[in-house]
mmCIF file of C-alpha atoms in Angstrom:
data_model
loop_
_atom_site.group_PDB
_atom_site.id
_atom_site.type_symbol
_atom_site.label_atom_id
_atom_site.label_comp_id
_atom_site.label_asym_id
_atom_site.label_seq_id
_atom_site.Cartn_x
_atom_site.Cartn_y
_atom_site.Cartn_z
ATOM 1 C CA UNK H 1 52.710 17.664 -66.067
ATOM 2 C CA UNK H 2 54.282 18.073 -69.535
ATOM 3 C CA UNK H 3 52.492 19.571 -72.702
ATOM 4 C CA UNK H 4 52.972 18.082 -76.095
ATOM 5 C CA UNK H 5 52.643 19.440 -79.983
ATOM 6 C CA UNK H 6 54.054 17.470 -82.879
ATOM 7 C CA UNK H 7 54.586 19.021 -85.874
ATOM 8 C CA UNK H 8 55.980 17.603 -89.378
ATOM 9 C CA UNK H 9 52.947 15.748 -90.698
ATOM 10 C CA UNK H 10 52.029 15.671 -94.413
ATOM 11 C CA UNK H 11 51.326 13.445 -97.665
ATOM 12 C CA UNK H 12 54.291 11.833 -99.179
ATOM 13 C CA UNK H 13 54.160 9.126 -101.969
ATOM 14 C CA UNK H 14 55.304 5.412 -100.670
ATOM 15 C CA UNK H 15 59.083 4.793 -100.413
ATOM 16 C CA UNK H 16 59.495 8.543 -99.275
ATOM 17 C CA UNK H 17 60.283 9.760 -95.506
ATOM 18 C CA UNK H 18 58.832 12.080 -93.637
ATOM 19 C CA UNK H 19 60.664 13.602 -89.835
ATOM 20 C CA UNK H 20 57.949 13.747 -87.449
ATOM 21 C CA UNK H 21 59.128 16.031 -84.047
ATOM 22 C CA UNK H 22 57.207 16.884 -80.823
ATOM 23 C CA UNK H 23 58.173 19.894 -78.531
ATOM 24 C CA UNK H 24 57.346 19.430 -74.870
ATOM 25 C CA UNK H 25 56.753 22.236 -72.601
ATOM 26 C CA UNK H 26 58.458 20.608 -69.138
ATOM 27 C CA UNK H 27 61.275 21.912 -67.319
ATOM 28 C CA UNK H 28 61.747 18.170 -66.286
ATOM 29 C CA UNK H 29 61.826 17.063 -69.737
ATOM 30 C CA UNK H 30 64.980 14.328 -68.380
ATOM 31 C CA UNK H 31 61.952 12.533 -65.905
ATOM 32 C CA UNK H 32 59.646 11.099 -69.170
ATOM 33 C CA UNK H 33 60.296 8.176 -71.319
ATOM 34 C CA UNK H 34 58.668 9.466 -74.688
ATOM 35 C CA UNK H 35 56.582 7.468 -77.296
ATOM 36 C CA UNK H 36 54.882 7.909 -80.815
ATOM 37 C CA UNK H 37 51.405 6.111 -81.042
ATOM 38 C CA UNK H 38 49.548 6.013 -84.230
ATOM 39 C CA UNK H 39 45.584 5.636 -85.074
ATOM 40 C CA UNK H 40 44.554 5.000 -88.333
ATOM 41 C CA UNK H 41 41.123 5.501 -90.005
ATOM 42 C CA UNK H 42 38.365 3.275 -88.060
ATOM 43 C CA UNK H 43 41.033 2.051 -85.896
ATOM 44 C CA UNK H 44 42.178 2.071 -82.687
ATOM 45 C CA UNK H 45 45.447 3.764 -81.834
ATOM 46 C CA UNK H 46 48.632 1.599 -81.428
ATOM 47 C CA UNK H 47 52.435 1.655 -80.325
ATOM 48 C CA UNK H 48 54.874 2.637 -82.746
ATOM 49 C CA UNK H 49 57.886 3.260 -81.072
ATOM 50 C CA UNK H 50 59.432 4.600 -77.315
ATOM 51 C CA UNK H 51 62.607 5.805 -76.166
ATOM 52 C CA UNK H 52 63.799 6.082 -72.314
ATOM 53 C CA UNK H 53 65.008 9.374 -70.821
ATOM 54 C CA UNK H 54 68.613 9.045 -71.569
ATOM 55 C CA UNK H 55 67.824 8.072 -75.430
ATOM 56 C CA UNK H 56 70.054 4.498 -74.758
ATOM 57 C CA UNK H 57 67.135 2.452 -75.124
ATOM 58 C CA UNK H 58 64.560 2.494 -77.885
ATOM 59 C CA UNK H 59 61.609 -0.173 -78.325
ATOM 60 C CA UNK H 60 59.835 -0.733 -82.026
ATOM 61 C CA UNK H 61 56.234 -2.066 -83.015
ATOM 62 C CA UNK H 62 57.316 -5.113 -85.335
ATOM 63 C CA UNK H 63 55.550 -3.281 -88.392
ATOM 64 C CA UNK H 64 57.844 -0.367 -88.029
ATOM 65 C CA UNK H 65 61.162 -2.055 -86.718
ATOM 66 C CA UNK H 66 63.739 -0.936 -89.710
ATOM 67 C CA UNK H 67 62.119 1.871 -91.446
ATOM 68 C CA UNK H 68 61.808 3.814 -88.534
ATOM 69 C CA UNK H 69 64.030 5.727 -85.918
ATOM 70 C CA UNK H 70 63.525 7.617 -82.584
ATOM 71 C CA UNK H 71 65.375 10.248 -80.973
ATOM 72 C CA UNK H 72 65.251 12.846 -78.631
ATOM 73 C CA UNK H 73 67.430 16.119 -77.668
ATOM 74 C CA UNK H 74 67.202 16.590 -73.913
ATOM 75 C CA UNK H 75 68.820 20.075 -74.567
ATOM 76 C CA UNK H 76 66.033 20.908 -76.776
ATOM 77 C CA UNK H 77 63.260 19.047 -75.091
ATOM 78 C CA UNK H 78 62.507 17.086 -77.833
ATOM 79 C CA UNK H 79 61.763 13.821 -79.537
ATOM 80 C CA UNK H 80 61.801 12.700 -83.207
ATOM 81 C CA UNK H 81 60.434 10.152 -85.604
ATOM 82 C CA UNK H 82 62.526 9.467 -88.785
ATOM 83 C CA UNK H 83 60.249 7.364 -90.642
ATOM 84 C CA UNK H 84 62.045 5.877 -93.979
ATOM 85 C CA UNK H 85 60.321 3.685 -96.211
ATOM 86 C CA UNK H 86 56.820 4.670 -96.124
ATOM 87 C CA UNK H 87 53.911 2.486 -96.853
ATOM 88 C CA UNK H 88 49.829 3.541 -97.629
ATOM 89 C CA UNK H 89 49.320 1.325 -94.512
ATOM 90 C CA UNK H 90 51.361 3.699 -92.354
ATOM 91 C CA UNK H 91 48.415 6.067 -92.802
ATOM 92 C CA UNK H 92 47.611 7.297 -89.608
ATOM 93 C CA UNK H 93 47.188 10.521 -87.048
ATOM 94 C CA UNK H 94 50.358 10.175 -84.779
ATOM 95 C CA UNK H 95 50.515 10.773 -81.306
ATOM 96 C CA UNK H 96 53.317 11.835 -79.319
ATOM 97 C CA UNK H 97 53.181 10.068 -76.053
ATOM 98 C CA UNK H 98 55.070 10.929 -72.331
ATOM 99 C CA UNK H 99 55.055 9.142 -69.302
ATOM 100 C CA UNK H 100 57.426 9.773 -65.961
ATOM 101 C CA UNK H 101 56.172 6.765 -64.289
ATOM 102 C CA UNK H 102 59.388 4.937 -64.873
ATOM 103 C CA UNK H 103 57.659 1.622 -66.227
ATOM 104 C CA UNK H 104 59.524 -0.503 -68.897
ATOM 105 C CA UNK H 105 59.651 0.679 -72.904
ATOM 106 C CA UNK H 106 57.834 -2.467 -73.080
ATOM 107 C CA UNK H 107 54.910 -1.469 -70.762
ATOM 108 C CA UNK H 108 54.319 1.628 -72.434
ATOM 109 C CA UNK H 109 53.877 -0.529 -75.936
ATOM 110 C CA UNK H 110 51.356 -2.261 -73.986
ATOM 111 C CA UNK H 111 49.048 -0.460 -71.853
ATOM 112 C CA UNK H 112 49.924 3.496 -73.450
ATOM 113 C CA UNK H 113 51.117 6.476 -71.558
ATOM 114 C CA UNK H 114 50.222 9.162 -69.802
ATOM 115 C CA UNK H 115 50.167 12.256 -71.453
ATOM 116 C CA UNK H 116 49.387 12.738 -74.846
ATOM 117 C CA UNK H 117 49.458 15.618 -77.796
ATOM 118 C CA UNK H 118 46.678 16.316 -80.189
ATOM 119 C CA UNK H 119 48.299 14.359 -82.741
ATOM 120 C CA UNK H 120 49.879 14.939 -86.324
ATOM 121 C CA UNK H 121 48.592 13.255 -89.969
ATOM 122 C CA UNK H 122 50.752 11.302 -92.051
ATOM 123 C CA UNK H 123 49.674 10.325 -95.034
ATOM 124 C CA UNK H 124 51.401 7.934 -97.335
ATOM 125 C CA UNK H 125 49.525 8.111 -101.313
ATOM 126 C CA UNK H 126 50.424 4.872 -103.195
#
């Protein structure tokens, strides 16, 4: 089991950038592919982006693709969210998402993943 907290939330005008980051508290951080997930007001939560345990493979929601960047530290047990580029409609409470189940970056876009932190808000002003 792996614990999650993300931290680096705020308000920032559109066109700015905000570094989103999430700790996890695993000793087997190297097993989980890691994800950010978003949920915006009165919606349901979506995929934003995954990366795989070694960090060679990343996977973007089209919406995001280009303005924002994952990465993780292995030696740090963590995993990032550059986001560039902001928009009002990336508005949201994000997630930072794990899952050791080994499925495709793909899969995880799809149908979620398993563990979950309590979540971060972003908040882009126009």
């Amino acid at each position: 089991q792996v614990q999650l907290v993300e931290s680096g939330g705020g308000l920032v005008q559109a066109g700015g950038s905000l570094r989103l980051s999430c700790a996890a508290s695993t000793r087997t951080f190297e097993s989980y592919e890691m994800g950010w997930f978003r949920q915006a007001p009165g919606k349901e939560r979506t995929f934003v982006a995954a990366i795989n345990w070694t960090g060679g493979s990343t996977y973007y929601a089209d919406s995001v693709k280009g303005r924002f960047t994952i990465s993780r530290d292995n030696a740090k047990n963590t995993v990032a969210l550059q986001m560039n580029l902001l928009k009002p409609e990336d508005t949201a409470i994000y997630y930072c998402a794990a899952d050791d189940r080994n499925y495709s970056l793909r899969y995880y876009s799809v149908f979620g993943m398993h563990y979950w932190g309590k979540g971060t808000l972003v908040t882009v002003s126009s």
